[in-house]
Amino acid sequence: QTKITIINKLGLHARAAAKLAGTASKYSSMIMVGTKAGELIDAKSVMSMMLLAASNGTTLYLDIKGSDAEKAYEALRHLVTNKFDEER
């Protein structure tokens, strides 16, 4: 399990949640995410991501299992650290 902190101003709002779910959906690995260790949901579901209501500063716990897990993690980390490409 790994962790990523949400750093964009608006947090995991609708557009960011859709980008995260869309990025996760590109990979065959099972990608689970949550705001607490052990309480994880499917990262490929936009609705699930929005229900997390993760604001700026929230730590997301990721559990990624599968043949492309490392690539999936790097893509998600890149998305979050680049603030979902929203802030310039």
Short mmCIF file of C-alpha atoms in Angstrom, two decimals:
data_model
loop_
_atom_site.label_atom_id
_atom_site.label_comp_id
_atom_site.label_asym_id
_atom_site.label_seq_id
_atom_site.Cartn_x
_atom_site.Cartn_y
_atom_site.Cartn_z
CA GLN A 1 0.00 0.00 0.00
CA THR A 2 1.23 3.48 -0.87
CA LYS A 3 0.08 7.00 -0.07
CA ILE A 4 -0.45 10.17 -2.10
CA THR A 5 -1.52 13.55 -0.70
CA ILE A 6 -4.04 15.69 -2.57
CA ILE A 7 -2.35 19.08 -3.16
CA ASN A 8 -4.62 20.94 -5.58
CA LYS A 9 -6.75 23.75 -4.11
CA LEU A 10 -10.16 22.22 -4.83
CA GLY A 11 -9.31 18.66 -3.80
CA LEU A 12 -10.94 15.66 -5.43
CA HIS A 13 -13.93 17.50 -6.96
CA ALA A 14 -15.94 16.20 -9.93
CA ARG A 15 -13.42 16.94 -12.71
CA ALA A 16 -10.45 15.69 -10.69
CA ALA A 17 -12.38 12.56 -9.65
CA ALA A 18 -13.19 11.87 -13.31
CA LYS A 19 -9.54 12.31 -14.29
CA LEU A 20 -8.39 9.98 -11.52
CA ALA A 21 -10.96 7.31 -12.44
CA GLY A 22 -10.15 7.71 -16.14
CA THR A 23 -6.45 7.31 -15.51
CA ALA A 24 -7.02 4.26 -13.29
CA SER A 25 -9.26 2.70 -15.96
CA LYS A 26 -6.39 2.65 -18.46
CA TYR A 27 -4.71 -0.11 -16.47
CA SER A 28 -5.65 -3.76 -16.01
CA SER A 29 -4.48 -3.79 -12.39
CA MET A 30 -7.01 -3.70 -9.56
CA ILE A 31 -6.70 -0.17 -8.15
CA MET A 32 -8.29 0.55 -4.80
CA VAL A 33 -8.12 3.90 -3.00
CA GLY A 34 -9.37 5.37 0.25
CA THR A 35 -8.81 8.04 2.86
CA LYS A 36 -8.09 5.50 5.59
CA ALA A 37 -6.00 2.36 5.42
CA GLY A 38 -8.29 -0.63 5.09
CA GLU A 39 -11.34 1.28 3.83
CA LEU A 40 -10.66 1.16 0.13
CA ILE A 41 -12.95 1.56 -2.91
CA ASP A 42 -12.58 1.05 -6.65
CA ALA A 43 -10.52 3.88 -8.14
CA LYS A 44 -12.01 3.21 -11.58
CA SER A 45 -15.45 4.42 -10.44
CA VAL A 46 -16.02 8.18 -10.82
CA MET A 47 -18.90 8.13 -8.32
CA SER A 48 -16.78 6.32 -5.74
CA MET A 49 -13.99 8.86 -6.18
CA MET A 50 -16.41 11.77 -5.72
CA LEU A 51 -17.85 10.16 -2.59
CA LEU A 52 -14.39 10.20 -0.99
CA ALA A 53 -14.79 14.00 -0.79
CA ALA A 54 -11.01 14.27 -0.44
CA SER A 55 -10.09 17.92 0.14
CA ASN A 56 -6.71 19.61 -0.18
CA GLY A 57 -4.25 17.95 2.20
CA THR A 58 -6.09 14.61 2.34
CA THR A 59 -3.89 11.53 2.19
CA LEU A 60 -5.11 8.86 -0.19
CA TYR A 61 -4.13 5.26 0.44
CA LEU A 62 -3.60 3.22 -2.73
CA ASP A 63 -3.58 -0.53 -3.09
CA ILE A 64 -2.66 -1.56 -6.63
CA LYS A 65 -2.35 -5.20 -7.66
CA GLY A 66 -1.69 -6.53 -11.14
CA SER A 67 0.78 -6.83 -13.98
CA ASP A 68 0.92 -3.07 -14.65
CA ALA A 69 0.68 -1.92 -11.02
CA GLU A 70 3.91 0.09 -11.10
CA LYS A 71 2.91 1.96 -14.26
CA ALA A 72 -0.56 2.62 -12.83
CA TYR A 73 0.91 4.02 -9.61
CA GLU A 74 3.29 6.29 -11.52
CA ALA A 75 0.45 7.62 -13.70
CA LEU A 76 -1.75 8.33 -10.66
CA ARG A 77 1.13 9.91 -8.74
CA HIS A 78 1.92 12.10 -11.75
CA LEU A 79 -1.73 13.17 -12.05
CA VAL A 80 -2.00 14.12 -8.36
CA THR A 81 1.40 15.84 -8.10
CA ASN A 82 0.54 17.88 -11.22
CA LYS A 83 -2.65 19.02 -9.46
CA PHE A 84 -4.83 17.27 -12.06
CA ASP A 85 -3.46 19.72 -14.66
CA GLU A 86 -5.74 22.43 -13.28
CA GLU A 87 -3.34 24.94 -11.75
CA ARG A 88 -0.64 26.68 -13.73
#
